[in-house]
Short mmCIF file of C-alpha atoms in Angstrom, two decimals:
data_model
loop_
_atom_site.label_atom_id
_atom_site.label_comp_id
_atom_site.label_asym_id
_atom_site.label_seq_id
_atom_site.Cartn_x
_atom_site.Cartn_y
_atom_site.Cartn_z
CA UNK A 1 -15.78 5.71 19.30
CA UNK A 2 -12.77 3.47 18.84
CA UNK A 3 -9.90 4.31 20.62
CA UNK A 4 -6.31 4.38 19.14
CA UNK A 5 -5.74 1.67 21.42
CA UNK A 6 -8.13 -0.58 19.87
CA UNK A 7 -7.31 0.04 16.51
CA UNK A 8 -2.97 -0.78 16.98
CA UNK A 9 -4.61 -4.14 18.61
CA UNK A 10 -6.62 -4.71 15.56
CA UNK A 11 -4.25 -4.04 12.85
CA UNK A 12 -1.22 -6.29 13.90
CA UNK A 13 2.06 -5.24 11.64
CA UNK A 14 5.01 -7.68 10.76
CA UNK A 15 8.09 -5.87 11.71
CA UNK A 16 10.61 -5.38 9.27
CA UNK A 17 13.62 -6.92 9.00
CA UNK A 18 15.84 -3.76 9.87
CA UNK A 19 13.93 -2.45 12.40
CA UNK A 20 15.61 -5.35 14.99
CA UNK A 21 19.19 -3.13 14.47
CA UNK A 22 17.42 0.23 14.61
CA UNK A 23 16.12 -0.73 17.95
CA UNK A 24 19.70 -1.56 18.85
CA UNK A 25 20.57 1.63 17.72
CA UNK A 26 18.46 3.84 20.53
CA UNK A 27 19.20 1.79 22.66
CA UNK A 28 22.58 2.55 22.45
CA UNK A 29 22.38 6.30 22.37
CA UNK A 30 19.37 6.42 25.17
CA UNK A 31 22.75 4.56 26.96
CA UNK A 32 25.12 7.14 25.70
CA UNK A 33 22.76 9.83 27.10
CA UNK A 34 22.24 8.10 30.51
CA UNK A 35 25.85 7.66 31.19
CA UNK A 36 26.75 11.26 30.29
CA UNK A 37 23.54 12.80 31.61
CA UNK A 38 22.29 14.70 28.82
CA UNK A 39 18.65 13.96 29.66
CA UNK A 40 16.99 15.47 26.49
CA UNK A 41 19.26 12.90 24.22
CA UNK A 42 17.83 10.38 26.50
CA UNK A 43 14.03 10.90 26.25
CA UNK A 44 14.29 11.22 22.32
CA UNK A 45 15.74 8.10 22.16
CA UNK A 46 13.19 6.53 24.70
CA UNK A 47 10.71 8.44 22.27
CA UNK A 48 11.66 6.69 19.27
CA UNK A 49 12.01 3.31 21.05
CA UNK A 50 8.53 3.56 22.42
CA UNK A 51 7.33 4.62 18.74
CA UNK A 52 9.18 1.92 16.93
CA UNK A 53 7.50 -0.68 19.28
CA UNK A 54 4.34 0.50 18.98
CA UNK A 55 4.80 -0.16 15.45
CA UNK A 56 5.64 -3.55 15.93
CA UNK A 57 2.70 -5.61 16.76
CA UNK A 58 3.47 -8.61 15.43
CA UNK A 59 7.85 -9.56 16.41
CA UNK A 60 9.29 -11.53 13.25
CA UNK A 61 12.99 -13.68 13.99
CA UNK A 62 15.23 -10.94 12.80
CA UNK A 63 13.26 -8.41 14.75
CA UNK A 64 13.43 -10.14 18.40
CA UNK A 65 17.31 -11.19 17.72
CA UNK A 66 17.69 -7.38 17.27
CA UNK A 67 15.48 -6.36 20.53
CA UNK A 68 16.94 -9.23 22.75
CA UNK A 69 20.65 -7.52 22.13
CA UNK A 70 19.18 -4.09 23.23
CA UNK A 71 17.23 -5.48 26.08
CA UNK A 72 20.74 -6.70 27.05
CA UNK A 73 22.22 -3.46 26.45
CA UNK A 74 19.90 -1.91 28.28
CA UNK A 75 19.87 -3.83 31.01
CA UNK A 76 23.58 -3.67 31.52
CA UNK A 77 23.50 -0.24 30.99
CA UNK A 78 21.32 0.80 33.59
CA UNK A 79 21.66 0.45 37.87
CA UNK A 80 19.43 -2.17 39.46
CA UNK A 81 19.31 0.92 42.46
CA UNK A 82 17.76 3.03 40.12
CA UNK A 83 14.27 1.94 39.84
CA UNK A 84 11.50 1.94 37.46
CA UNK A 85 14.13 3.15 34.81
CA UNK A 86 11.82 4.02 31.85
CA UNK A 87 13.54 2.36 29.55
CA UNK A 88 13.72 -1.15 31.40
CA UNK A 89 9.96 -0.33 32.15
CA UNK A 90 9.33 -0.08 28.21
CA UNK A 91 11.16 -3.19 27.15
CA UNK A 92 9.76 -5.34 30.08
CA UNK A 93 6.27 -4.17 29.47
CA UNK A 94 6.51 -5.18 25.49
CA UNK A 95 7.75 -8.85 26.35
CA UNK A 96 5.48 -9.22 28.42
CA UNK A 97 2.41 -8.30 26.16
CA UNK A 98 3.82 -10.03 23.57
CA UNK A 99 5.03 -13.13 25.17
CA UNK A 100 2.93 -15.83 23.97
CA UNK A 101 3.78 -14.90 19.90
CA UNK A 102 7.57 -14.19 20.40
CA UNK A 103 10.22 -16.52 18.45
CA UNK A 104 10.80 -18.85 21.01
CA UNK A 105 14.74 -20.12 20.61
CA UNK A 106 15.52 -16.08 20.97
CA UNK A 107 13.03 -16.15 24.13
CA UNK A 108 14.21 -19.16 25.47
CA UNK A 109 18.38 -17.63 25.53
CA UNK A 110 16.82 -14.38 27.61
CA UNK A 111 15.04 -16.72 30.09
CA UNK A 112 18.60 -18.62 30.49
CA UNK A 113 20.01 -15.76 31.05
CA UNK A 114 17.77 -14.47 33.90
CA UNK A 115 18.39 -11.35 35.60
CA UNK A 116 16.93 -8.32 36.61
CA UNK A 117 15.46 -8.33 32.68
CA UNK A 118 13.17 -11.89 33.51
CA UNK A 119 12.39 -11.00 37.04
CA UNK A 120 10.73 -7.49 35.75
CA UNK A 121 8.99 -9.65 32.99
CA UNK A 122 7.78 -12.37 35.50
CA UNK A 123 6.54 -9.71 37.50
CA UNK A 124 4.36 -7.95 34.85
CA UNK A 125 3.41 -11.74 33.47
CA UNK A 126 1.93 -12.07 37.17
CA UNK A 127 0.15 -9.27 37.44
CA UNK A 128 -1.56 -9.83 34.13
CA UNK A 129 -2.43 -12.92 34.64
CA UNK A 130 -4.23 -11.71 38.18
CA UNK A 131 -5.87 -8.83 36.62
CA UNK A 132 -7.21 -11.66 33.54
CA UNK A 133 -10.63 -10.39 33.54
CA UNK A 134 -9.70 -7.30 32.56
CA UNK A 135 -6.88 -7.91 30.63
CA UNK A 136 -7.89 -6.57 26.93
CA UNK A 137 -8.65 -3.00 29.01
CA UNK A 138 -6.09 -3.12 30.79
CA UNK A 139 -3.74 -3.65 27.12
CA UNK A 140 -5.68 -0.80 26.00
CA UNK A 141 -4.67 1.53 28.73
CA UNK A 142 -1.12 0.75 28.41
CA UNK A 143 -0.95 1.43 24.88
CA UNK A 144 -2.95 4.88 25.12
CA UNK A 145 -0.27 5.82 27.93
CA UNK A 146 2.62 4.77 25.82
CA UNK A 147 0.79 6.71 23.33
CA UNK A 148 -0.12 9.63 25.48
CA UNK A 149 3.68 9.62 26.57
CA UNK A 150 5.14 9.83 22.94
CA UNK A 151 2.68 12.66 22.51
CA UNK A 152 3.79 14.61 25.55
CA UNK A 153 7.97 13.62 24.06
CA UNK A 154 7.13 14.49 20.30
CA UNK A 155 5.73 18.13 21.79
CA UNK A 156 8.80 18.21 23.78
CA UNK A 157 11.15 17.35 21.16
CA UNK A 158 9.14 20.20 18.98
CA UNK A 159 9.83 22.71 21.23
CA UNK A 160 13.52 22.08 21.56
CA UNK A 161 13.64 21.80 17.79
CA UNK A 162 12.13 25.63 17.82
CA UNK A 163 14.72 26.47 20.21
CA UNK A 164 17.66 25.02 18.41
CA UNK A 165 16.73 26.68 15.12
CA UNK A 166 16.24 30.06 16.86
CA UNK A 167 19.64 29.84 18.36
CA UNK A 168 20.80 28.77 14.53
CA UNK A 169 19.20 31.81 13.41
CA UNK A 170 21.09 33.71 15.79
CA UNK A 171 24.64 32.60 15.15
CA UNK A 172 24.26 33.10 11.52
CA UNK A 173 22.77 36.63 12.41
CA UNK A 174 25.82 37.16 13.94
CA UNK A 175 28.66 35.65 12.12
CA UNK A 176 27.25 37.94 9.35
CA UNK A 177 27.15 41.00 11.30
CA UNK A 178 30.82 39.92 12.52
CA UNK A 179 31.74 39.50 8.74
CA UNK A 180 30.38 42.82 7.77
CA UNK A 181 32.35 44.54 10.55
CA UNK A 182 35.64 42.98 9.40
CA UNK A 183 35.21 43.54 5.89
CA UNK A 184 34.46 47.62 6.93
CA UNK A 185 37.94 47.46 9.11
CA UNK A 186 39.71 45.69 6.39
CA UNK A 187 38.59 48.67 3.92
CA UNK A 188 39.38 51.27 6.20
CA UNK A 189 42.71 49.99 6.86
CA UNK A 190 43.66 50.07 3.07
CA UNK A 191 42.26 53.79 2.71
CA UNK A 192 44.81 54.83 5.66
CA UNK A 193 47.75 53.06 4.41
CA UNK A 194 48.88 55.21 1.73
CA UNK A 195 48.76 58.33 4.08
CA UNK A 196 50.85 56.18 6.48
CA UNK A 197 53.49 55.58 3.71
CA UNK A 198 53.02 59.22 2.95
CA UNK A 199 54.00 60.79 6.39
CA UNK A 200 56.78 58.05 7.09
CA UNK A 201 58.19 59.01 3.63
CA UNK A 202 58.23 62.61 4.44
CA UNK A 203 59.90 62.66 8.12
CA UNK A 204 62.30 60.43 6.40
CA UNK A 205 63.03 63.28 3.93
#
């Protein structure tokens, strides 16, 4: 049986043009949410990172100019003290699979650069290169766990969209219910008023 794995390594996609500032895009909001601590923002933007990678196999110019700014975002973003942060983890691991067919003048400005960014990469570029015999399983593995992971964050994110529309649900329930009960004091008010007028006209009298 061929594994998912094996067919994404099979079927290498050109990324698009756009997809370069789209990856800029969650990076900045997986940012947002790590600053700020709202931890579901931040896994559905790690979620759609990890997806829109997985989609590209095969990095074009415009792509990698677009990844290399969120790497740097990213990376700036994040504490060194904090580690295996998942998103450093994901960008690290995709240079490093796909270092040998990346646009090299964009590759060679994030080498000059250095950092914690190369020093993850170097590491992961070592460790493939000692595990060599196995290294088309071992590419296979990671993909089915970045796979397995966006499965486990695409459930998630289902779940809290079920919640979210229940709660919807629930405020419209009762905005309507809140309506109702104004419009029934409203109408009750004008039914007393002309008594009111009534009595105060009399013990004026």
């Amino acid at each position: 049986m061929q594994t998912a794995a094996a067919a994404f390594m099979k079927e290498p996609s050109a990324c698009d043009e756009g997809l370069g500032d789209i990856a800029l895009v969650h990076a900045k909001v997986y940012c947002f949410a790590h600053q700020f601590l709202f931890s579901r923002l931040e896994n559905l933007a790690l979620q759609r990172l990890t997806q829109l990678l997985l989609k590209c196999d095969t990095p074009t110019d415009p792509f990698f100019l677009g990844l290399a700014d969120a790497i740097r975002l990213v990376y700036g973003a994040t504490p060194k003290s904090k580690p295996n942060d998942p998103a450093r983890e994901l960008l690290s691991q995709y240079v490093a699979l796909k270092y040998t067919i990346l646009p090299e003048e964009t590759m060679r400005a994030l080498i000059a650069e250095g950092g914690d960014f190369m020093l993850d990469v170097t590491c992961k570029l070592a460790r493939r290169m000692s595990i060599s015999g196995t290294s088309t399983q071992s590419l296979e593995g990671l993909i089915d766990e970045l796979e397995m992971n966006v499965s486990r964050l695409e459930q998630h994110s289902e779940n809290q969209a079920c919640l979210l529309k229940r709660a919807e649900e629930e405020i419209l329930e009762w905005e309507s219910w809140n309506r109702g009960i104004s419009a029934k004091h409203k109408k009750a008010k004008r039914m007393v008023a002309p008594f009111e007028f009534s009595a105060t006209h009399e013990n004026s009298a």
